[in-house]
PDB file of C-alpha atoms in Angstrom:
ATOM      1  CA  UNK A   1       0.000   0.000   0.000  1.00 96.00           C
ATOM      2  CA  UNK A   2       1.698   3.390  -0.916  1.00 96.00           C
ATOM      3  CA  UNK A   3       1.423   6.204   1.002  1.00 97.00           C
ATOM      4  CA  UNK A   4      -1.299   8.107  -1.087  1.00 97.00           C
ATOM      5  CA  UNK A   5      -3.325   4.845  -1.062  1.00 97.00           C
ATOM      6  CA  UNK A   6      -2.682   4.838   2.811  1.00 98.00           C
ATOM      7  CA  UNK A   7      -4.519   8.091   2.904  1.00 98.00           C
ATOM      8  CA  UNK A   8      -7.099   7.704   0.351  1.00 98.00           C
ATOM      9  CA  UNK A   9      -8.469   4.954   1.944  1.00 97.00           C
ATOM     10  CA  UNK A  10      -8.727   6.491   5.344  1.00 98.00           C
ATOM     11  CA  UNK A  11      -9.927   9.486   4.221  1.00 98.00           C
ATOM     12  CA  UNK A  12     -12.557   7.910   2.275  1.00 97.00           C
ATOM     13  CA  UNK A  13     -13.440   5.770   5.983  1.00 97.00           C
ATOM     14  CA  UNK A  14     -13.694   9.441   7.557  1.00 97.00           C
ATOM     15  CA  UNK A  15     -10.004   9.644   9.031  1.00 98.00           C
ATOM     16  CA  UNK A  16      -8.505  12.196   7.022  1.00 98.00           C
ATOM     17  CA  UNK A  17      -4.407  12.498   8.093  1.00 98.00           C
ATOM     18  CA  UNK A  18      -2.789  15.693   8.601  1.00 98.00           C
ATOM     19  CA  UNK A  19       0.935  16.391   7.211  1.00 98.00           C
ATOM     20  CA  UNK A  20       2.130  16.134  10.823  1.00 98.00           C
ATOM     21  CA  UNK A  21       0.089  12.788  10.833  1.00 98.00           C
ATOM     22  CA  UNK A  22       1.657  11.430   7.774  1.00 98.00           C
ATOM     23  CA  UNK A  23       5.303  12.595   8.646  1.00 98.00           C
ATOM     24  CA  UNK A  24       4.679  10.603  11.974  1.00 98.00           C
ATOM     25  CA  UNK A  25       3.934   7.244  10.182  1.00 98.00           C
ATOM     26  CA  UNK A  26       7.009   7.926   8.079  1.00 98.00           C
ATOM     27  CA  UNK A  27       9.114   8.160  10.687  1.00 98.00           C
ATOM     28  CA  UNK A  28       7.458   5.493  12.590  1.00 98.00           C
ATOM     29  CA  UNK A  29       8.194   2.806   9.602  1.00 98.00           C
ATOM     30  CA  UNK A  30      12.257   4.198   9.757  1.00 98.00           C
ATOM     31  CA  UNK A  31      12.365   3.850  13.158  1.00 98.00           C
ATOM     32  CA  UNK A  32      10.459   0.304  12.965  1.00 98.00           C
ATOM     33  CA  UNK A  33      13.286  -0.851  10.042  1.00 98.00           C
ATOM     34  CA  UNK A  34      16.237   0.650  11.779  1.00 97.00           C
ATOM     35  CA  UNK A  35      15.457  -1.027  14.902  1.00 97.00           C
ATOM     36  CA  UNK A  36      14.780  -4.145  13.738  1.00 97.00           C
ATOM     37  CA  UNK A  37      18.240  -4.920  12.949  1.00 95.00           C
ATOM     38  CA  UNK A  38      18.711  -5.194  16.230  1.00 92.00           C
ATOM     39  CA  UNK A  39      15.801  -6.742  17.747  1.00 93.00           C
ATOM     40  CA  UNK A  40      12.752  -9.112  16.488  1.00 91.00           C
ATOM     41  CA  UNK A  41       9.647  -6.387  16.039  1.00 94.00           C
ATOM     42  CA  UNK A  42       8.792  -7.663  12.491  1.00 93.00           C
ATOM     43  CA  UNK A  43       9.312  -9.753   9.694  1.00 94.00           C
ATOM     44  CA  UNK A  44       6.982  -7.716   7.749  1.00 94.00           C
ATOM     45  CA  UNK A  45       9.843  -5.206   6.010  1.00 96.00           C
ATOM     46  CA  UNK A  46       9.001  -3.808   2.967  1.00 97.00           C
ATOM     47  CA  UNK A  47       7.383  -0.751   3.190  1.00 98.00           C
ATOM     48  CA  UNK A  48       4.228  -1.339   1.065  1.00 97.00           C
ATOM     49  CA  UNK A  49       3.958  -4.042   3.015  1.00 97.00           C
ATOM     50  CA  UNK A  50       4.324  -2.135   6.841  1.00 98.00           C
ATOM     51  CA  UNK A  51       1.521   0.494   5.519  1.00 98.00           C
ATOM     52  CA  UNK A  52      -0.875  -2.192   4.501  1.00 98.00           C
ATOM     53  CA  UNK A  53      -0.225  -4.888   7.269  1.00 96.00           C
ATOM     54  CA  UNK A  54       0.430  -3.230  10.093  1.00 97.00           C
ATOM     55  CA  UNK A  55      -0.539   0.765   9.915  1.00 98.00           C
ATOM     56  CA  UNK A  56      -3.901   0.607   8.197  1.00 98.00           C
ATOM     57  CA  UNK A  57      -4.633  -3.016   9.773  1.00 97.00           C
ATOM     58  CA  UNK A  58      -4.589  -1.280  13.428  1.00 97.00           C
ATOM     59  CA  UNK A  59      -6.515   1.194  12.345  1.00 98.00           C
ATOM     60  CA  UNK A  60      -9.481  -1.033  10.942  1.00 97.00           C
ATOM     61  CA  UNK A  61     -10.232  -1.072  14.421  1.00 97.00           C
ATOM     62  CA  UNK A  62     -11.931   2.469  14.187  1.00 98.00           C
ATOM     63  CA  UNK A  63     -13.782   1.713  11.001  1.00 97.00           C
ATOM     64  CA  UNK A  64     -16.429  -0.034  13.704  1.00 96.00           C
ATOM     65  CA  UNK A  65     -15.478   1.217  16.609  1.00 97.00           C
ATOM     66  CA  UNK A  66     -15.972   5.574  17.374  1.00 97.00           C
ATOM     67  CA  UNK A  67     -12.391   7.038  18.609  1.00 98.00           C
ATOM     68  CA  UNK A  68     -13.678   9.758  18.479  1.00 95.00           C
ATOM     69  CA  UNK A  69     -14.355   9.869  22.306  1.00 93.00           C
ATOM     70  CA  UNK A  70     -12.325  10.804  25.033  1.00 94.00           C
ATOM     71  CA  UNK A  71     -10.994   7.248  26.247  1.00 97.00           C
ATOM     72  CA  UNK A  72      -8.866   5.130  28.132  1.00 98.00           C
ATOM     73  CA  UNK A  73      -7.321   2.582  25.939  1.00 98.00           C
ATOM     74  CA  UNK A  74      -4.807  -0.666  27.084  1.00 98.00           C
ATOM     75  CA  UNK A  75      -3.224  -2.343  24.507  1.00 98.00           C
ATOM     76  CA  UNK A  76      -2.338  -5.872  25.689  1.00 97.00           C
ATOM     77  CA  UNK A  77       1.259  -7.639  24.076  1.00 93.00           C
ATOM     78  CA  UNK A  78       1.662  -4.795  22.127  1.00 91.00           C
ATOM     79  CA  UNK A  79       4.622  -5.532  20.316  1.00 91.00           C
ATOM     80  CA  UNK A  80       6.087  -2.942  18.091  1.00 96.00           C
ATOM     81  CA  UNK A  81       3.085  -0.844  19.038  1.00 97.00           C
ATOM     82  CA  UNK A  82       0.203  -2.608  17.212  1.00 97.00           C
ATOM     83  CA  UNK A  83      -2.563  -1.620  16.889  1.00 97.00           C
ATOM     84  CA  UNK A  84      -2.450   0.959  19.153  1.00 98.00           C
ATOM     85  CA  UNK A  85       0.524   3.455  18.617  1.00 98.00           C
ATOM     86  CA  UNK A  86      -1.229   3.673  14.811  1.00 98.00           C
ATOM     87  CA  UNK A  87      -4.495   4.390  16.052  1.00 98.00           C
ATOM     88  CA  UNK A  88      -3.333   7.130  18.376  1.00 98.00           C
ATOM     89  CA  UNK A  89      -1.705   8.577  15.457  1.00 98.00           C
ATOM     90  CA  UNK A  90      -5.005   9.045  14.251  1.00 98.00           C
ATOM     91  CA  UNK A  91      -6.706  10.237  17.161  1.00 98.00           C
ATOM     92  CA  UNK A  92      -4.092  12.143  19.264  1.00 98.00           C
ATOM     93  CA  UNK A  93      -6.361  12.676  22.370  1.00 98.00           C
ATOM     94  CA  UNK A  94      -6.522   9.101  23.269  1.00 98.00           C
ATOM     95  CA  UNK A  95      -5.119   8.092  26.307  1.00 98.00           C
ATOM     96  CA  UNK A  96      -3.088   4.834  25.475  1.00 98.00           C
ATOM     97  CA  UNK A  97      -1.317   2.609  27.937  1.00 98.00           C
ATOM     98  CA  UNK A  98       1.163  -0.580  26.284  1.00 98.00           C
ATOM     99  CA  UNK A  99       1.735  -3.179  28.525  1.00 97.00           C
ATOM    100  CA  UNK A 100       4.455  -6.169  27.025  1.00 96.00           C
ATOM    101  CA  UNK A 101       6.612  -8.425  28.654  1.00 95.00           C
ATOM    102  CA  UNK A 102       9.678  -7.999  26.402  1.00 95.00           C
ATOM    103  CA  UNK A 103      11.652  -4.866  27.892  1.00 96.00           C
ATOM    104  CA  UNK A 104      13.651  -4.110  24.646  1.00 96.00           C
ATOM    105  CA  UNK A 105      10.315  -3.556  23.493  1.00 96.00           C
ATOM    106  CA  UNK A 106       9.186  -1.512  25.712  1.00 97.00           C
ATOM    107  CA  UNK A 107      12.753   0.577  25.297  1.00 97.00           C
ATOM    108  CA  UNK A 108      11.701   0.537  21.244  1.00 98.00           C
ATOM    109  CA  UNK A 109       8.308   2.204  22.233  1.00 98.00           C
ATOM    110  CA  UNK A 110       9.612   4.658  24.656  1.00 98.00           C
ATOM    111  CA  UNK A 111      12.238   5.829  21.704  1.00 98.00           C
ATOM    112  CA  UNK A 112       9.248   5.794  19.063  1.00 98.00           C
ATOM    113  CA  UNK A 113       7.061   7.856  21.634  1.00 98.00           C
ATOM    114  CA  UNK A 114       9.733  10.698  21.759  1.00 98.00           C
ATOM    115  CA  UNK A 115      10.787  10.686  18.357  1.00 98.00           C
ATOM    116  CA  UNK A 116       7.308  11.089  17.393  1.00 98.00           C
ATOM    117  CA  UNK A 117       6.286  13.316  20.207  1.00 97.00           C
ATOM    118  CA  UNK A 118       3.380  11.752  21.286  1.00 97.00           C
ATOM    119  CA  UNK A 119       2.165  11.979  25.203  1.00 96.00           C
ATOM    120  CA  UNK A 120      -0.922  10.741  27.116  1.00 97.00           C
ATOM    121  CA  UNK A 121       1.106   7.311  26.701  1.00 98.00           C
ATOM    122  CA  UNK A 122       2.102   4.711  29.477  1.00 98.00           C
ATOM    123  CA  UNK A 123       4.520   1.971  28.883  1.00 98.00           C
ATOM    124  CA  UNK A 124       4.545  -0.876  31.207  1.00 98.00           C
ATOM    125  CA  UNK A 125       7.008  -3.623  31.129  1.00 98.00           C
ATOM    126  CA  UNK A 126       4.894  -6.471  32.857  1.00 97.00           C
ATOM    127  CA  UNK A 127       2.767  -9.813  32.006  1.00 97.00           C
ATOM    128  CA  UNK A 128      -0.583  -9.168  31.661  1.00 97.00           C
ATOM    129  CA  UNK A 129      -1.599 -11.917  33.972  1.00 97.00           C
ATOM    130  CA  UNK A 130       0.202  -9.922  36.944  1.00 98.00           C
ATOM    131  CA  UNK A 131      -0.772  -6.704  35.186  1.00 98.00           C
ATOM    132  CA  UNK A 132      -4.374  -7.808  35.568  1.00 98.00           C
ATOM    133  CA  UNK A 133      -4.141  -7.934  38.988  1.00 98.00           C
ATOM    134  CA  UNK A 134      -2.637  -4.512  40.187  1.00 98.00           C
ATOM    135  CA  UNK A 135      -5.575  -2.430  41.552  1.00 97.00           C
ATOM    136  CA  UNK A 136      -4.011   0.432  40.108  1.00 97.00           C
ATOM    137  CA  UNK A 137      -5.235  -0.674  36.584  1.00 98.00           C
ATOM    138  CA  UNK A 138      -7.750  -3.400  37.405  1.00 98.00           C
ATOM    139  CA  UNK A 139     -11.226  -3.095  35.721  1.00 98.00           C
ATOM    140  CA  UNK A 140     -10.061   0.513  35.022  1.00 98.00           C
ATOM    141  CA  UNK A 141     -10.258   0.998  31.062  1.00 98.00           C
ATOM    142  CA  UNK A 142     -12.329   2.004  28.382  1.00 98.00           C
ATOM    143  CA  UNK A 143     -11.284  -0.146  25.656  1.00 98.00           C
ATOM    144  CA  UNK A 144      -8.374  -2.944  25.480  1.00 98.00           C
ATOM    145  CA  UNK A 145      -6.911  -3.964  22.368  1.00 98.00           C
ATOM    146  CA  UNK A 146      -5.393  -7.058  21.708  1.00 96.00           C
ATOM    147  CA  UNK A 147      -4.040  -8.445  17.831  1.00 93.00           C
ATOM    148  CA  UNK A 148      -3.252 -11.707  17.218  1.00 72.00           C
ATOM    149  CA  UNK A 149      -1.839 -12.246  20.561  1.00 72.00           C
ATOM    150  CA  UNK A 150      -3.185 -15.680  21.472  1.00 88.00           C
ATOM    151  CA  UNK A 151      -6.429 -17.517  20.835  1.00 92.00           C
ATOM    152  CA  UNK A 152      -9.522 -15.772  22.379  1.00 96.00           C
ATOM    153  CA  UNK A 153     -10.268 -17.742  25.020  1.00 96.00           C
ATOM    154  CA  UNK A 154      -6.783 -16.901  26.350  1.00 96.00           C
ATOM    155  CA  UNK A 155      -6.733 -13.628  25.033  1.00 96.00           C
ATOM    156  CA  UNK A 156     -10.081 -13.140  27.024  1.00 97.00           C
ATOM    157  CA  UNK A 157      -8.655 -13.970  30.612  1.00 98.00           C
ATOM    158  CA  UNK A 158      -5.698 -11.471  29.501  1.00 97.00           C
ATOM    159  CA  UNK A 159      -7.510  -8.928  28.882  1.00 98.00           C
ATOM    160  CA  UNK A 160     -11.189  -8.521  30.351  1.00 98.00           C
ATOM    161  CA  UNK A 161      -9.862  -8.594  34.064  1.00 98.00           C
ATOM    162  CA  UNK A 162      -8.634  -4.923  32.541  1.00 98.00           C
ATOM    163  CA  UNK A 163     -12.029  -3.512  30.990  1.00 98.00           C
ATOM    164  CA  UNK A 164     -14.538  -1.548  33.265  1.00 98.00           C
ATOM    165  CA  UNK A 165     -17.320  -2.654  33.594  1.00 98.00           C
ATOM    166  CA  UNK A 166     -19.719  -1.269  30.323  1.00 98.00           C
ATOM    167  CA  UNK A 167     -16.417  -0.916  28.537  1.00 98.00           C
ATOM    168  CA  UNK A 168     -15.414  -2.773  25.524  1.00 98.00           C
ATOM    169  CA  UNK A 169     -12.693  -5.347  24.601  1.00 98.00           C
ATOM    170  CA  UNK A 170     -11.477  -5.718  20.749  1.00 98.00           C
ATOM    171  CA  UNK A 171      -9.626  -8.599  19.756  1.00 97.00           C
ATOM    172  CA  UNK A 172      -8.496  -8.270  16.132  1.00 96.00           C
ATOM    173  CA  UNK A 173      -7.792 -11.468  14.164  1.00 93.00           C
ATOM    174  CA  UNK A 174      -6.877 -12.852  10.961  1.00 85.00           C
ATOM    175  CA  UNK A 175      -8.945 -16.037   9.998  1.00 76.00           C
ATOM    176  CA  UNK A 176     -10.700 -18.869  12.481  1.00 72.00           C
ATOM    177  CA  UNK A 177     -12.363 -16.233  14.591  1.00 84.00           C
ATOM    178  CA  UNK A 178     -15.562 -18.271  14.512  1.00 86.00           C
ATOM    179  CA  UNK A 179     -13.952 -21.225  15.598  1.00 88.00           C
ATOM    180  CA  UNK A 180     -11.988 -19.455  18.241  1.00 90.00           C
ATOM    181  CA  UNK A 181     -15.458 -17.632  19.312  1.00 94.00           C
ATOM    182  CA  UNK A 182     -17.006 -21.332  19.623  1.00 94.00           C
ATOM    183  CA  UNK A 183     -13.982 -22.334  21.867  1.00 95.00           C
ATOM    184  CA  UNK A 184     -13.919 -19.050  23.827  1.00 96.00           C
ATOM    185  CA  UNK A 185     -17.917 -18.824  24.739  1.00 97.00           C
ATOM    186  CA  UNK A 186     -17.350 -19.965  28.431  1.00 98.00           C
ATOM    187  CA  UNK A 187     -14.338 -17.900  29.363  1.00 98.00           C
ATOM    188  CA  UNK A 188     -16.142 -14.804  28.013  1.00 98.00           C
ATOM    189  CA  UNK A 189     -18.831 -15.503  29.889  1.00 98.00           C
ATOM    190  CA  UNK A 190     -16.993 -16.765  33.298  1.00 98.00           C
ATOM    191  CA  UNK A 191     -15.095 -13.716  32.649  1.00 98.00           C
ATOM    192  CA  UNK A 192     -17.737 -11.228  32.411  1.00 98.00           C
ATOM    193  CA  UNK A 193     -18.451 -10.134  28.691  1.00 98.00           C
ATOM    194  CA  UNK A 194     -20.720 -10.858  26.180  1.00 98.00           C
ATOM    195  CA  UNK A 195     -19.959 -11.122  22.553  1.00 97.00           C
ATOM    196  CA  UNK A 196     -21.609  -7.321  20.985  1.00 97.00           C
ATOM    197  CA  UNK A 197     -20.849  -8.416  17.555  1.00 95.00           C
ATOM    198  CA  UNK A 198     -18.419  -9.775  15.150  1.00 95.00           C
ATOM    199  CA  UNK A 199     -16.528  -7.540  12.053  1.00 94.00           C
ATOM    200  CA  UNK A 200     -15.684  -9.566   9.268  1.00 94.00           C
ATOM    201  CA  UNK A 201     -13.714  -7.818   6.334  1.00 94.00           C
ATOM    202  CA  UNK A 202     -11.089  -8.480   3.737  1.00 94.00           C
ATOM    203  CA  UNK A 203      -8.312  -6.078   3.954  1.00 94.00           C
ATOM    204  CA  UNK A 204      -7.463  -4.697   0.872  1.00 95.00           C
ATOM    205  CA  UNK A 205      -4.898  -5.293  -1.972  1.00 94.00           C
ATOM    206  CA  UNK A 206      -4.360  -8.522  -0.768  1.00 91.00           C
ATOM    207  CA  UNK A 207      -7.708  -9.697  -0.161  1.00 91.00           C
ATOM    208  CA  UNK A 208      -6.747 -11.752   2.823  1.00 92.00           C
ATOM    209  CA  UNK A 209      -9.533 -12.092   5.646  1.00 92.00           C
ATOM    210  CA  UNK A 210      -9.684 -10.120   8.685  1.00 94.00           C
ATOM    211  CA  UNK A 211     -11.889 -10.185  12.077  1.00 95.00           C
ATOM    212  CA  UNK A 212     -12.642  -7.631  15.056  1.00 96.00           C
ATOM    213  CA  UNK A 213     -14.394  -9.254  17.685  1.00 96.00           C
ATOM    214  CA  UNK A 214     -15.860  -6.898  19.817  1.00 97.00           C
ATOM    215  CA  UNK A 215     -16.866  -7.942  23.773  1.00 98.00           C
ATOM    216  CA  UNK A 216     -18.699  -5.847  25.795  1.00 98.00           C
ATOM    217  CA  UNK A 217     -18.034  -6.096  29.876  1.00 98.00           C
ATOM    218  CA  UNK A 218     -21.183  -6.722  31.653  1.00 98.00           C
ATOM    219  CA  UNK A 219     -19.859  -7.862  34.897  1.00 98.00           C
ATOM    220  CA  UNK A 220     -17.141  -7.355  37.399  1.00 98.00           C
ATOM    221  CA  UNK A 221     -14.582 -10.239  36.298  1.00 98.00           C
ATOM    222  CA  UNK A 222     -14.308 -12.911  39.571  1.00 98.00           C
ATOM    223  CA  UNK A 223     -11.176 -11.968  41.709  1.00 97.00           C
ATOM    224  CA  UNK A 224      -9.249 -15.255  40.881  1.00 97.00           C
ATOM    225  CA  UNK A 225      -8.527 -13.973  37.126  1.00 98.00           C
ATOM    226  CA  UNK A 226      -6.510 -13.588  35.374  1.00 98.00           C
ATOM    227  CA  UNK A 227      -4.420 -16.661  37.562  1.00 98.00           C
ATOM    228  CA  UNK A 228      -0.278 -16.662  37.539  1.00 97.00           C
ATOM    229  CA  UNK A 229       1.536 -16.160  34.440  1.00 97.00           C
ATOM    230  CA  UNK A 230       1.905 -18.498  32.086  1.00 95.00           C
ATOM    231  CA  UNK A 231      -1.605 -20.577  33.110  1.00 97.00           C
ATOM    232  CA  UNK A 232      -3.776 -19.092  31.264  1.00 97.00           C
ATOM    233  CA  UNK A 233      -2.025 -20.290  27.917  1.00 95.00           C
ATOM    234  CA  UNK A 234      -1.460 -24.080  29.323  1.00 96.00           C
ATOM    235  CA  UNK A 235      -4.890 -24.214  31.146  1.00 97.00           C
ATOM    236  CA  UNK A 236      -7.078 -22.108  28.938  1.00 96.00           C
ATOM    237  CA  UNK A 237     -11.293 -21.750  30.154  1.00 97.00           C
ATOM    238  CA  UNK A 238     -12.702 -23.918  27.470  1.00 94.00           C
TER     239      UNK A 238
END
């Protein structure tokens, strides 16, 4: 995807980018390349390929879901910032916390962040099981994000112990997600959400298939979740 496609496309979706805006996912995608050679953030290179795979797939998220809000947004295993240092690209006044559990990542975000000057943004270098479970952020967010992290019933322990309750939790996958959905029902449930609806699309250019599954939090999540790191993934609520 070139850059003027990049544009185009969100324009046409109602998220028209500013030349500070574009400059920032310039830099972002040099920043991205020359730290790679150092570290694992991507084996997604070429730059057609970065703008189509990884800046405009984070920000499908907000062709279903309104930004435009003031809100508190946690982006769970992060990674080189996906898909949430994109979005708040996009919509500057979001207040975005990253939480991963590699800390050269967490160095690469903290070096993107100031290179691209963006603030109202909290890095945390934790596991989201123990992450879960500090009061401080517990049950205390608008919105978590999660892509491609894990499958969604352990995705769902990861992340809804974060979500207020009557906030939302988007997990954005490539294909299965019905399958996944099937396997997930009872730790959604256990965990207190409820499946609002399911975004199927096919990203462009490449046609390949896409999914946003989008939980709403009904209820407090029970105290015991999410349990110690590294359970969730070997004993997942199925």
């Amino acid at each position: 995807m070139e850059i003027v496609q990049f544009q185009k496309q969100l324009e046409e979706k109602g998220i028209p980018l500013t030349p500070l805006q574009i400059q920032q996912f310039e830099r972002y995608y040099e920043l991205l390349i020359e730290w790679n050679e150092k570290m694992n953030l991507t084996s997604i290179t070429e730059k057609k390929e970065v703008y189509l795979k990884h800046f405009y797939d984070s920000i499908t998220a907000a062709f279903y879901y309104d930004f435009s809000k003031p809100l508190s947004l946690c982006d769970v295993g992060a990674g080189a910032g996906f898909p949430s240092i994109p979005i708040k690209i996009c919509f500057p006044h979001l207040h975005i916390t990253i939480v991963d559990s590699l800390k050269k990542r967490i160095t690469f975000l903290e070096h993107l962040a100031k290179e691209l000057d963006i603030n109202q943004l909290s890095l945390y270098h934790d596991r989201a099981e123990t992450f879960g479970q500090n009061k401080q952020f517990r049950e205390s967010f608008d919105l978590v994000t999660a892509r491609a992290v894990a499958k969604l019933s352990v995705l769902s322990e990861l992340c809804l112990p974060l979500v207020k309750v009557n906030g939302d939790f988007l997990a954005m996958k490539a294909q299965s997600a019905q399958e996944e959905l099937k396997n997930a029902a009872k730790a959604i449930s256990v965990l207190g959400g409820e499946v609002e609806e399911v975004m199927s699309f096919t990203l462009p250019i490449e046609n390949s298939e896409r999914n946003i599954i989008w939980i709403h939090k009904e209820r407090p999540t029970p105290k015991k979740y999410p349990r110690k790191p590294g359970t969730p993934n070997k004993m997942p609520i199925e």
